[in-house]
Short mmCIF file of C-alpha atoms in Angstrom, two decimals:
data_model
loop_
_atom_site.label_atom_id
_atom_site.label_comp_id
_atom_site.label_asym_id
_atom_site.label_seq_id
_atom_site.Cartn_x
_atom_site.Cartn_y
_atom_site.Cartn_z
CA MET A 20 -16.18 -65.43 -15.17
CA PHE A 21 -12.71 -64.29 -16.24
CA HIS A 22 -11.18 -61.64 -18.85
CA VAL A 23 -7.29 -61.51 -19.54
CA GLN A 24 -6.21 -57.69 -21.32
CA PRO A 25 -3.19 -55.87 -21.54
CA GLN A 26 -3.33 -52.59 -20.10
CA LEU A 27 -5.20 -51.09 -17.74
CA ASP A 28 -7.43 -48.67 -19.49
CA LEU A 29 -7.88 -45.42 -17.12
CA GLN A 30 -10.53 -43.78 -19.44
CA GLY A 31 -12.90 -46.26 -18.82
CA TYR A 32 -14.95 -46.59 -15.45
CA ILE A 33 -13.09 -49.21 -13.07
CA GLU A 34 -15.78 -50.31 -10.07
CA THR A 35 -13.30 -52.40 -8.25
CA LEU A 36 -9.36 -52.22 -8.77
CA VAL A 37 -6.59 -54.90 -6.82
CA VAL A 38 -3.58 -54.25 -6.25
CA GLY A 39 -0.47 -55.88 -4.92
CA LEU A 40 2.24 -53.92 -3.04
CA PHE A 41 4.88 -55.16 -1.24
CA GLN A 42 7.20 -53.58 1.25
CA LYS A 43 9.74 -51.33 0.72
CA ASN A 44 8.21 -50.73 -3.52
CA GLN A 45 9.86 -47.92 -3.86
CA PRO A 46 10.36 -46.82 -6.82
CA LEU A 47 7.14 -47.44 -7.96
CA THR A 48 6.39 -48.79 -11.22
CA GLY A 49 4.25 -50.39 -13.40
CA ILE A 50 0.15 -49.85 -12.80
CA ILE A 51 1.65 -48.19 -9.18
CA LYS A 52 2.95 -45.61 -11.11
CA GLN A 53 0.56 -44.71 -13.26
CA LEU A 54 -1.73 -44.28 -10.68
CA ASP A 55 0.75 -42.37 -8.42
CA ASP A 56 0.76 -40.11 -11.60
CA LYS A 57 -2.77 -39.36 -11.76
CA LEU A 58 -3.29 -39.23 -7.47
CA ASP A 59 -0.06 -36.40 -7.70
CA GLY A 60 2.06 -38.52 -5.81
CA HIS A 61 -1.02 -39.09 -2.75
CA LEU A 62 -0.06 -42.77 -3.34
CA LEU A 63 2.96 -42.44 -2.58
CA THR A 64 2.91 -40.61 0.56
CA LEU A 65 0.32 -42.82 2.10
CA ILE A 66 2.74 -46.06 1.77
CA LYS A 67 5.38 -43.95 3.40
CA THR A 68 3.29 -42.80 5.78
CA GLY A 69 1.61 -46.63 6.45
CA ASP A 70 -2.20 -45.12 6.02
CA ILE A 71 -2.28 -47.92 3.49
CA SER A 72 -0.72 -50.93 4.75
CA THR A 73 2.32 -53.12 2.48
CA LYS A 74 2.03 -56.04 5.72
CA LYS A 75 1.45 -59.25 4.07
CA LYS A 76 -2.59 -60.40 4.06
CA GLU A 77 -3.27 -56.29 4.74
CA ILE A 78 -5.64 -55.20 2.53
CA THR A 79 -6.46 -51.46 2.47
CA LYS A 80 -9.50 -49.52 0.48
CA PHE A 81 -9.12 -46.86 -0.82
CA PHE A 82 -11.40 -44.23 -2.78
CA PRO A 83 -9.70 -41.93 -5.28
CA LEU A 84 -13.16 -39.61 -4.70
CA GLY A 85 -12.92 -38.56 -9.18
CA LYS A 86 -9.35 -38.46 -9.12
CA LEU A 87 -9.62 -41.77 -11.71
CA ASN A 88 -12.78 -43.80 -13.22
CA ILE A 89 -12.20 -45.88 -10.96
CA LYS A 90 -15.13 -46.31 -7.60
CA ARG A 91 -12.73 -48.18 -5.51
CA ILE A 92 -9.04 -49.91 -4.67
CA TYR A 93 -8.27 -52.24 -2.81
CA PHE A 94 -4.59 -52.11 -2.18
CA VAL A 95 -3.21 -55.69 -0.48
CA GLY A 96 0.26 -55.92 1.07
CA LEU A 97 3.12 -59.01 -0.21
CA GLY A 98 5.07 -58.44 2.59
CA LYS A 99 8.79 -58.79 2.00
CA ARG A 100 9.80 -59.27 -1.97
CA LYS A 101 11.26 -62.67 -1.13
CA GLN A 102 8.60 -64.30 1.15
CA LEU A 103 6.55 -63.98 -1.54
CA ASP A 104 5.93 -68.19 -2.88
CA ASN A 105 2.49 -69.91 -4.60
CA GLU A 106 1.02 -70.75 -1.60
CA LEU A 107 1.13 -67.55 0.62
CA ARG A 108 -0.10 -65.90 -2.65
CA LYS A 109 -3.08 -68.53 -3.29
CA GLU A 110 -4.10 -67.37 -0.22
CA ILE A 111 -3.68 -63.65 -0.42
CA PHE A 112 -6.09 -64.31 -3.40
CA GLY A 113 -8.24 -65.56 -1.47
CA LYS A 114 -9.11 -63.49 1.25
CA VAL A 115 -9.60 -61.13 -1.21
CA PHE A 116 -11.97 -62.31 -2.79
CA GLN A 117 -13.68 -63.07 -0.20
CA THR A 118 -13.30 -59.38 1.32
CA ILE A 119 -14.96 -58.74 -1.61
CA GLN A 120 -17.56 -61.22 -1.29
CA GLU A 121 -18.38 -60.33 1.68
CA ALA A 122 -19.22 -56.57 0.30
CA LYS A 123 -21.33 -57.80 -2.32
CA ILE A 124 -19.90 -56.74 -4.82
CA GLN A 125 -19.82 -58.02 -8.11
CA ARG A 126 -17.19 -56.65 -10.62
CA LEU A 127 -13.72 -56.42 -10.02
CA ALA A 128 -10.13 -56.01 -12.01
CA ILE A 129 -7.19 -57.39 -11.07
CA ALA A 130 -3.49 -56.32 -11.82
CA LEU A 131 -1.73 -59.75 -11.67
CA ASP A 132 1.38 -58.02 -13.03
CA THR A 133 1.51 -56.51 -9.49
CA PHE A 134 1.36 -59.76 -7.36
CA VAL A 135 4.45 -60.98 -8.89
CA GLN A 136 7.65 -60.91 -8.30
CA GLU A 137 8.94 -60.98 -12.35
CA GLU A 138 7.09 -61.90 -15.32
CA SER A 139 8.37 -66.00 -15.22
CA GLU A 140 5.75 -66.01 -12.79
CA LEU A 141 2.63 -64.93 -14.12
CA LEU A 142 1.43 -68.00 -15.15
CA GLU A 143 1.96 -69.85 -11.87
CA ALA A 144 -0.12 -66.28 -10.58
CA ALA A 145 -3.47 -66.87 -12.52
CA LEU A 146 -3.31 -70.96 -11.88
CA SER A 147 -3.31 -69.90 -8.03
CA LEU A 148 -5.56 -67.11 -8.65
CA GLY A 149 -8.19 -69.28 -10.80
CA GLU A 150 -8.05 -71.61 -7.99
CA ALA A 151 -8.43 -69.68 -4.82
CA PHE A 152 -11.83 -67.82 -6.52
CA PRO A 153 -13.96 -71.00 -6.39
CA LEU A 154 -12.34 -72.61 -2.75
CA SER A 155 -12.40 -69.13 -1.07
CA THR A 156 -15.96 -68.33 -2.25
CA TYR A 157 -16.99 -71.85 -1.39
CA LYS A 158 -20.39 -71.67 0.95
CA ILE A 159 -22.32 -74.49 3.08
CA LYS A 160 -24.97 -75.83 1.64
CA ASP A 161 -26.67 -75.58 5.31
CA TYR A 162 -30.67 -76.49 5.95
CA LYS A 163 -31.55 -72.92 7.11
CA HIS A 164 -34.86 -71.33 6.82
CA LYS A 165 -33.27 -67.95 4.25
CA SER A 166 -34.50 -65.34 3.89
CA ASN A 167 -36.16 -63.59 0.43
CA GLY A 168 -33.44 -61.16 -0.39
CA PRO A 169 -31.42 -61.73 -3.07
CA ASP A 170 -27.74 -62.72 -2.92
CA LYS A 171 -24.74 -61.48 -4.52
CA GLN A 172 -22.02 -63.38 -5.83
CA ILE A 173 -18.88 -62.05 -7.50
CA GLU A 174 -19.26 -62.18 -11.33
CA GLU A 175 -17.08 -60.92 -13.73
CA ILE A 176 -12.89 -60.93 -12.57
CA THR A 177 -10.68 -59.08 -15.34
CA VAL A 178 -7.06 -60.07 -14.81
CA ILE A 179 -4.45 -57.51 -16.02
CA ALA A 180 -1.12 -58.44 -17.35
CA GLU A 181 1.34 -56.69 -19.81
CA LYS A 182 2.06 -60.48 -21.36
CA ASN A 183 1.74 -64.00 -22.39
CA LEU A 184 -2.04 -63.17 -21.84
CA GLU A 185 -3.28 -66.01 -24.02
CA GLY A 186 -1.28 -69.06 -21.34
CA ILE A 187 -2.63 -66.53 -18.31
CA GLN A 188 -6.68 -67.44 -19.95
CA LYS A 189 -5.74 -71.06 -19.95
CA ASN A 190 -4.05 -71.11 -15.93
CA LEU A 191 -7.00 -69.09 -14.97
CA SER A 192 -9.61 -72.31 -16.01
CA ILE A 193 -7.52 -74.49 -15.67
CA GLY A 194 -7.06 -73.06 -11.51
CA PHE A 195 -10.65 -72.60 -11.95
CA VAL A 196 -11.69 -76.02 -12.49
CA TYR A 197 -9.04 -77.65 -9.86
CA GLY A 198 -11.33 -74.94 -6.89
CA LYS A 199 -14.26 -76.63 -8.76
CA GLY A 200 -13.46 -80.62 -7.97
CA THR A 201 -12.88 -79.55 -4.97
CA ASN A 202 -15.75 -78.20 -3.51
CA LEU A 203 -17.92 -80.66 -4.96
CA ALA A 204 -15.86 -82.96 -2.46
CA ARG A 205 -16.48 -80.47 0.31
CA THR A 206 -20.06 -80.66 -0.88
CA LEU A 207 -20.19 -83.81 -0.27
CA VAL A 208 -18.71 -84.73 2.49
CA ASN A 209 -20.63 -81.86 4.60
CA MET A 210 -24.02 -83.87 3.73
CA PRO A 211 -25.63 -85.34 5.73
CA SER A 212 -25.68 -88.79 6.28
CA ASN A 213 -29.65 -89.15 6.27
CA LEU A 214 -28.84 -87.40 2.69
CA LEU A 215 -26.37 -88.77 1.72
CA THR A 216 -26.70 -92.50 0.75
CA ALA A 217 -24.48 -95.25 -0.48
CA ALA A 218 -27.60 -93.84 -3.43
CA GLU A 219 -27.30 -91.14 -3.29
CA LEU A 220 -23.39 -91.16 -4.25
CA SER A 221 -24.08 -93.08 -7.00
CA ARG A 222 -26.54 -90.88 -8.05
CA TYR A 223 -23.86 -88.30 -8.33
CA ALA A 224 -20.99 -90.17 -9.87
CA PHE A 225 -23.96 -90.80 -13.23
CA ASP A 226 -24.79 -87.40 -13.16
CA LEU A 227 -20.64 -87.07 -13.30
CA ALA A 228 -20.98 -89.90 -16.27
CA GLN A 229 -23.83 -88.70 -18.26
CA LYS A 230 -21.93 -85.31 -17.57
CA TYR A 231 -18.55 -86.28 -19.14
CA HIS A 232 -19.50 -89.51 -21.00
CA PHE A 233 -17.43 -91.55 -18.66
CA ASP A 234 -18.27 -95.47 -18.15
CA ILE A 235 -20.08 -96.63 -15.09
CA GLU A 236 -21.32 -99.44 -13.45
CA ILE A 237 -22.55 -99.95 -9.89
CA ILE A 238 -23.09 -103.38 -8.61
CA GLU A 239 -25.53 -104.10 -6.57
CA LYS A 240 -26.23 -106.63 -3.70
CA GLU A 241 -27.56 -109.27 -5.22
CA THR A 242 -24.03 -108.94 -7.59
CA MET A 243 -21.91 -108.87 -5.39
CA GLU A 244 -22.63 -111.52 -2.94
CA LYS A 245 -22.38 -113.76 -6.64
CA ILE A 246 -19.41 -112.25 -6.88
CA GLY A 247 -18.23 -113.18 -3.26
CA MET A 248 -17.48 -108.83 -2.41
CA GLY A 249 -17.59 -110.63 1.55
CA GLY A 250 -15.66 -107.58 2.62
CA ILE A 251 -18.50 -105.03 1.37
CA LEU A 252 -21.20 -107.23 2.07
CA ALA A 253 -19.86 -107.75 5.97
CA VAL A 254 -20.04 -104.06 6.73
CA ASN A 255 -23.96 -103.51 5.08
CA LYS A 256 -24.75 -106.06 7.46
CA GLY A 257 -26.47 -103.98 10.21
CA SER A 258 -27.72 -101.44 8.00
CA ASP A 259 -31.38 -100.95 5.95
CA GLU A 260 -29.53 -99.52 3.12
CA PRO A 261 -28.09 -101.48 0.07
CA PRO A 262 -24.17 -101.59 -0.70
CA LYS A 263 -22.93 -100.07 -3.26
CA MET A 264 -19.79 -100.53 -5.38
CA ILE A 265 -19.58 -97.19 -7.88
CA VAL A 266 -17.07 -97.99 -10.37
CA LEU A 267 -16.55 -94.72 -13.11
CA LYS A 268 -13.88 -95.44 -16.34
CA TYR A 269 -11.98 -92.77 -18.53
CA GLN A 270 -10.63 -93.79 -21.20
CA GLY A 271 -7.67 -91.07 -22.16
CA LYS A 272 -5.67 -93.51 -24.82
CA GLU A 273 -6.37 -95.80 -27.33
CA ASN A 274 -5.26 -99.04 -25.79
CA TRP A 275 -6.89 -99.50 -22.22
CA GLU A 276 -3.09 -99.72 -20.94
CA ASP A 277 -1.38 -97.60 -17.80
CA VAL A 278 -4.67 -97.84 -16.00
CA ILE A 279 -4.18 -96.08 -12.99
CA ALA A 280 -7.40 -96.36 -10.28
CA LEU A 281 -8.66 -94.10 -7.76
CA VAL A 282 -9.78 -95.97 -4.93
CA GLY A 283 -11.84 -93.67 -2.14
CA LYS A 284 -13.27 -95.49 0.43
CA GLY A 285 -17.55 -94.05 0.66
CA ILE A 286 -18.77 -94.98 4.56
CA THR A 287 -21.18 -92.94 4.44
CA TYR A 288 -21.76 -93.44 8.15
CA ASP A 289 -19.80 -95.51 10.69
CA SER A 290 -21.10 -95.92 13.97
CA GLY A 291 -18.07 -98.08 14.41
CA GLY A 292 -21.02 -101.21 14.57
CA TYR A 293 -20.38 -103.07 17.93
CA SER A 294 -17.47 -102.28 18.66
CA LEU A 295 -19.22 -98.90 19.55
CA LYS A 296 -18.13 -95.63 19.09
CA PRO A 297 -17.82 -93.38 22.29
CA ARG A 298 -20.89 -90.61 22.02
CA ASP A 299 -18.45 -88.30 20.94
CA GLY A 300 -16.85 -89.85 18.04
CA LEU A 301 -20.77 -90.75 16.20
CA VAL A 302 -19.88 -87.18 15.59
CA ASN A 303 -18.76 -86.01 12.29
CA MET A 304 -19.56 -90.03 10.82
CA LYS A 305 -21.24 -88.88 8.04
CA THR A 306 -17.47 -87.59 6.65
CA ASP A 307 -16.00 -91.11 6.59
CA MET A 308 -16.59 -91.41 2.74
CA ALA A 309 -14.25 -88.05 2.42
CA GLY A 310 -11.99 -90.80 -0.05
CA ALA A 311 -14.54 -91.26 -2.18
CA ALA A 312 -15.65 -87.65 -2.49
CA ALA A 313 -11.74 -86.62 -2.89
CA VAL A 314 -11.97 -89.18 -5.93
CA LEU A 315 -15.45 -88.34 -7.10
CA GLY A 316 -13.70 -84.30 -7.02
CA ALA A 317 -10.91 -85.69 -9.68
CA MET A 318 -13.06 -87.36 -11.98
CA GLU A 319 -15.11 -83.71 -12.15
CA ILE A 320 -11.17 -82.34 -13.22
CA ILE A 321 -10.43 -85.16 -14.49
CA GLY A 322 -13.54 -85.15 -16.76
CA GLU A 323 -13.20 -81.42 -17.62
CA GLN A 324 -9.10 -81.45 -18.61
CA ARG A 325 -9.46 -84.49 -20.71
CA PRO A 326 -5.86 -85.63 -19.95
CA ALA A 327 -4.03 -88.35 -22.23
CA GLN A 328 -4.44 -91.43 -19.85
CA ASN A 329 -6.72 -94.32 -18.34
CA VAL A 330 -8.05 -93.73 -14.81
CA VAL A 331 -10.65 -96.63 -13.74
CA ALA A 332 -12.62 -95.05 -10.36
CA VAL A 333 -13.60 -97.81 -7.75
CA ILE A 334 -16.15 -96.44 -4.41
CA PRO A 335 -17.43 -99.13 -1.99
CA ALA A 336 -20.40 -97.12 -0.62
CA THR A 337 -22.26 -98.25 2.47
CA ASP A 338 -22.90 -97.39 6.19
CA ASN A 339 -21.79 -99.54 9.19
CA MET A 340 -24.36 -100.04 11.17
CA ILE A 341 -25.71 -102.01 14.56
CA SER A 342 -28.64 -104.34 14.18
CA GLY A 343 -28.55 -107.88 15.38
CA SER A 344 -27.59 -109.55 11.58
CA SER A 345 -24.54 -107.35 11.58
CA MET A 346 -21.15 -108.28 11.64
CA LYS A 347 -19.44 -109.26 15.12
CA PRO A 348 -16.12 -109.45 16.11
CA ASP A 349 -14.74 -113.21 16.37
CA ASP A 350 -16.85 -113.87 12.74
CA VAL A 351 -14.42 -115.15 9.51
CA ILE A 352 -14.79 -113.65 5.91
CA THR A 353 -14.28 -114.38 2.51
CA SER A 354 -12.58 -111.08 0.67
CA LEU A 355 -13.38 -111.20 -2.91
CA SER A 356 -9.81 -111.71 -3.35
CA GLY A 357 -10.54 -115.34 -1.57
CA LYS A 358 -8.41 -114.25 1.04
CA THR A 359 -10.14 -114.59 4.57
CA ILE A 360 -10.53 -112.33 7.30
CA GLU A 361 -11.02 -112.56 11.27
CA ILE A 362 -13.51 -109.86 12.13
CA LEU A 363 -11.03 -108.62 15.75
CA ASN A 364 -12.95 -105.74 15.51
CA THR A 365 -15.96 -104.33 13.58
CA ASP A 366 -14.80 -100.70 14.06
CA ALA A 367 -12.02 -101.06 11.48
CA GLU A 368 -14.42 -101.47 8.40
CA GLY A 369 -12.92 -98.70 6.07
CA ARG A 370 -10.22 -101.64 5.26
CA LEU A 371 -12.79 -103.88 4.73
CA ALA A 372 -15.30 -102.23 2.02
CA LEU A 373 -11.38 -101.05 0.55
CA ALA A 374 -10.08 -104.68 0.14
CA ASP A 375 -13.08 -105.99 -2.15
CA ALA A 376 -12.64 -101.96 -4.19
CA ILE A 377 -8.71 -102.66 -4.88
CA THR A 378 -9.20 -106.26 -5.46
CA TYR A 379 -12.01 -105.42 -8.35
CA ALA A 380 -9.75 -102.45 -9.40
CA LYS A 381 -7.61 -105.00 -10.46
CA HIS A 382 -10.23 -107.10 -12.31
CA HIS A 383 -10.35 -103.98 -14.00
CA LYS A 384 -6.57 -104.00 -15.19
CA ALA A 385 -5.19 -101.78 -13.04
CA ASP A 386 -1.70 -100.86 -13.44
CA TYR A 387 -1.69 -98.28 -10.12
CA ILE A 388 -3.53 -98.08 -7.58
CA ILE A 389 -4.17 -94.92 -4.73
CA ASP A 390 -6.52 -95.19 -2.51
CA VAL A 391 -8.22 -92.41 -0.51
CA ALA A 392 -10.13 -93.02 3.17
CA THR A 393 -10.15 -91.54 6.56
CA LEU A 394 -9.05 -95.22 8.05
CA THR A 395 -7.33 -94.57 11.59
CA GLY A 396 -7.52 -92.10 14.47
CA GLY A 397 -4.27 -93.00 14.75
CA ILE A 398 -2.92 -90.75 11.55
CA VAL A 399 -4.23 -88.04 13.36
CA VAL A 400 -1.83 -88.85 16.26
CA ALA A 401 1.15 -89.35 14.73
CA LEU A 402 0.97 -86.23 12.02
CA GLY A 403 -2.18 -83.97 13.31
CA THR A 404 -4.67 -82.66 11.16
CA HIS A 405 -2.92 -80.71 8.63
CA THR A 406 -0.34 -83.56 6.76
CA THR A 407 -2.14 -86.58 5.04
CA GLY A 408 -0.19 -89.97 6.25
CA ALA A 409 0.71 -91.94 2.58
CA MET A 410 2.46 -95.36 2.68
CA THR A 411 3.35 -97.45 -0.38
CA ASN A 412 5.23 -100.66 -2.03
CA HIS A 413 6.50 -99.08 -4.94
CA GLU A 414 8.98 -95.53 -4.69
CA GLY A 415 8.91 -94.73 -8.19
CA MET A 416 5.40 -93.99 -8.04
CA PHE A 417 5.34 -92.50 -5.24
CA ALA A 418 8.05 -90.10 -5.75
CA GLN A 419 5.99 -88.48 -8.17
CA PHE A 420 2.63 -88.47 -6.11
CA LEU A 421 5.07 -86.30 -3.42
CA LYS A 422 5.92 -84.08 -6.38
CA ALA A 423 2.00 -83.47 -6.93
CA SER A 424 1.06 -83.00 -3.29
CA LYS A 425 3.70 -80.93 -3.43
CA GLN A 426 2.67 -78.89 -6.61
CA CYS A 427 -1.37 -78.26 -5.58
CA GLY A 428 -0.56 -77.77 -1.52
CA GLU A 429 -1.07 -80.43 0.45
CA ARG A 430 0.70 -82.22 2.82
CA ILE A 431 2.16 -85.53 3.07
CA TRP A 432 4.32 -87.72 5.23
CA GLN A 433 5.22 -91.53 4.38
CA LEU A 434 4.95 -94.11 7.71
CA PRO A 435 6.57 -97.24 6.39
CA ILE A 436 5.26 -100.28 6.37
CA ILE A 437 7.65 -103.38 7.02
CA ASP A 438 7.91 -107.36 7.00
CA LYS A 439 7.08 -107.70 11.11
CA ASP A 440 3.97 -105.04 10.07
CA LEU A 441 2.41 -107.78 7.59
CA GLU A 442 3.32 -110.21 9.89
CA ARG A 443 1.07 -109.18 12.60
CA VAL A 444 -1.90 -108.52 10.29
CA ARG A 445 -1.47 -112.14 9.36
CA ASN A 446 -1.44 -113.61 13.34
CA SER A 447 -4.68 -114.69 12.96
CA LYS A 448 -5.45 -118.64 14.35
CA MET A 449 -9.31 -118.95 12.02
CA ALA A 450 -8.22 -116.61 8.82
CA ASP A 451 -6.47 -115.51 6.51
CA LEU A 452 -5.57 -111.84 7.81
CA ASN A 453 -6.72 -110.35 11.41
CA ASN A 454 -8.14 -107.22 10.36
CA SER A 455 -6.78 -105.11 13.66
CA PRO A 456 -3.54 -106.24 15.23
CA GLY A 457 -3.68 -103.50 17.87
CA ARG A 458 -3.84 -100.15 19.24
CA GLU A 459 0.10 -99.33 18.44
CA GLY A 460 0.95 -98.54 14.53
CA HIS A 461 -2.68 -98.41 13.89
CA ALA A 462 -2.40 -96.05 11.09
CA ILE A 463 0.42 -98.99 9.55
CA MET A 464 -1.33 -102.07 10.49
CA ALA A 465 -4.76 -100.68 8.21
CA GLY A 466 -1.84 -99.86 5.40
CA ALA A 467 -0.46 -102.61 5.80
CA PHE A 468 -3.75 -105.05 5.52
CA LEU A 469 -4.68 -102.85 2.22
CA ALA A 470 -1.10 -103.64 0.84
CA GLU A 471 -2.15 -107.53 1.37
CA PHE A 472 -4.93 -106.90 -1.78
CA ALA A 473 -2.76 -105.13 -3.68
CA GLU A 474 -0.21 -106.89 -3.73
CA ASN A 475 2.22 -106.78 -6.53
CA THR A 476 0.38 -103.48 -8.19
CA PRO A 477 2.69 -100.75 -7.47
CA TRP A 478 0.03 -99.13 -4.65
CA ILE A 479 -0.27 -95.15 -2.49
CA HIS A 480 -2.42 -95.99 0.39
CA LEU A 481 -3.43 -91.77 1.91
CA ASP A 482 -4.98 -91.69 5.42
CA ILE A 483 -6.77 -88.63 5.54
CA ALA A 484 -8.14 -88.96 7.87
CA GLY A 485 -6.92 -86.21 9.97
CA THR A 486 -6.76 -83.97 7.32
CA ALA A 487 -10.50 -84.31 5.69
CA THR A 488 -11.81 -81.50 7.81
CA THR A 489 -11.10 -78.60 9.26
CA SER A 490 -12.13 -76.46 12.88
CA ASN A 491 -11.55 -73.31 11.25
CA GLY A 492 -12.13 -71.04 8.28
CA SER A 493 -9.40 -69.83 6.27
CA SER A 494 -8.99 -67.30 3.43
CA LEU A 495 -9.14 -70.45 1.14
CA GLY A 496 -12.74 -72.06 3.25
CA PRO A 497 -14.61 -72.45 5.51
CA LYS A 498 -15.21 -74.74 8.03
CA GLY A 499 -15.62 -77.89 7.73
CA ALA A 500 -14.98 -80.72 4.69
CA THR A 501 -11.74 -79.22 3.31
CA GLY A 502 -12.43 -81.57 -0.02
CA VAL A 503 -8.04 -83.08 0.76
CA MET A 504 -6.87 -84.78 -2.02
CA THR A 505 -8.99 -84.03 -4.77
CA ARG A 506 -6.31 -81.65 -6.74
CA THR A 507 -3.88 -83.74 -6.30
CA LEU A 508 -4.93 -87.12 -7.57
CA ALA A 509 -6.49 -85.33 -10.57
CA PHE A 510 -2.44 -83.58 -11.23
CA PHE A 511 -0.45 -86.88 -10.70
CA VAL A 512 -3.40 -88.42 -13.20
CA GLU A 513 -2.63 -85.58 -15.39
CA ASN A 514 0.89 -85.27 -14.78
CA PHE A 515 2.23 -89.16 -14.32
CA LYS A 516 4.60 -90.80 -16.59
CA PRO A 517 3.91 -94.71 -16.89
CA MET A 518 6.87 -96.57 -14.89
CA LYS A 519 8.31 -100.36 -16.57
#
């Protein structure tokens, strides 16, 4: 897919060349100067007149018409030098790939040196380039009748850079792995719920285990009943589809220690149960397993990268439906931890399944826990659709996670959990806890509920209800599932430093 070479070969034939241009890019240097010399200064004239734009994200297609051994050149505006950061560069690469894919071009060369301000940025630029390619060209798998014509895809990308070729090749591959893992999560979230059942989700996990030699455990309903997984079983009571508790284990250290648990909410469809959602709220509830998808996407990246870490992934998978046997408001259930829970809202079901999953992660000797879930509409009201809500009981662990999220360009914002929040969750006359104390601070109430099961284990809760999907396409992918937190989870695991 990616090939790296040290210089532009103007003697050989190039079908498509991509070159970045900063504003006020004078005097011309490097590859751009070589091209201008071959074109007798014509390139500089076109830049000065604005016929070749240097404005941010603007792309100009240029045909040398026989003066170069290049069929076409895409000049990409980068804007002002000081304003180009890594996230903007990734978006620019994404737009380039989308433009070229739309033109049905299969081979291209990119002059990477022209997309950086200085040599020290080359490795980061290569990482962004490798990640932007799969993200930007991702297509939703739909179920429409297709024509029989071939669908041309980009097949070969030659990256041109003068120095650090080995490091660039490595980072291109790493970026590509991160992008592909995110696309796995996107594909799962976009699937219709009648096709992606709990059983089907477990099959995806099994395929990952086979491919990357993970240990896998699928806990079936009968076993759940024996060991007392009352949380997920309560959610599943109205369903015709049996629940699955999916467990993947990756051991990157000699001893099973410093274990990081990734816990993903896998509600494959959420009707709200007897606390039924309104009509509009029922649409897109197939996406309520985006936390599980993020965990599986992260596990694919971990399987490719093989970090020296120990990871256990736990996914409680079921749908939340209505029938004569469904759980009801006022029911009292017993979770795997032994704590009893009064059900006040059957649409606050994700936290019930996650409670058992968090407890089961601790049974697998998890030393650190991160749960990720499309948990509350309250987080959308609080933070909108571009920021993931986060809560924690351990600031040191959260500091590492925040650094990972910034590196991956996935914005998070920490919300507090105070003693009065925990008191509200514990305020039940019938049980140890209640699952929904009220609308005030609803996102925090969900986090406070899960904190009761994390207990003293360092823990981070991520509410991705606002960020798991987008209604607008971008230069890094179409509308629909975003695969949010896949990359941040994987990057956190790879770079995690255990805390004693």
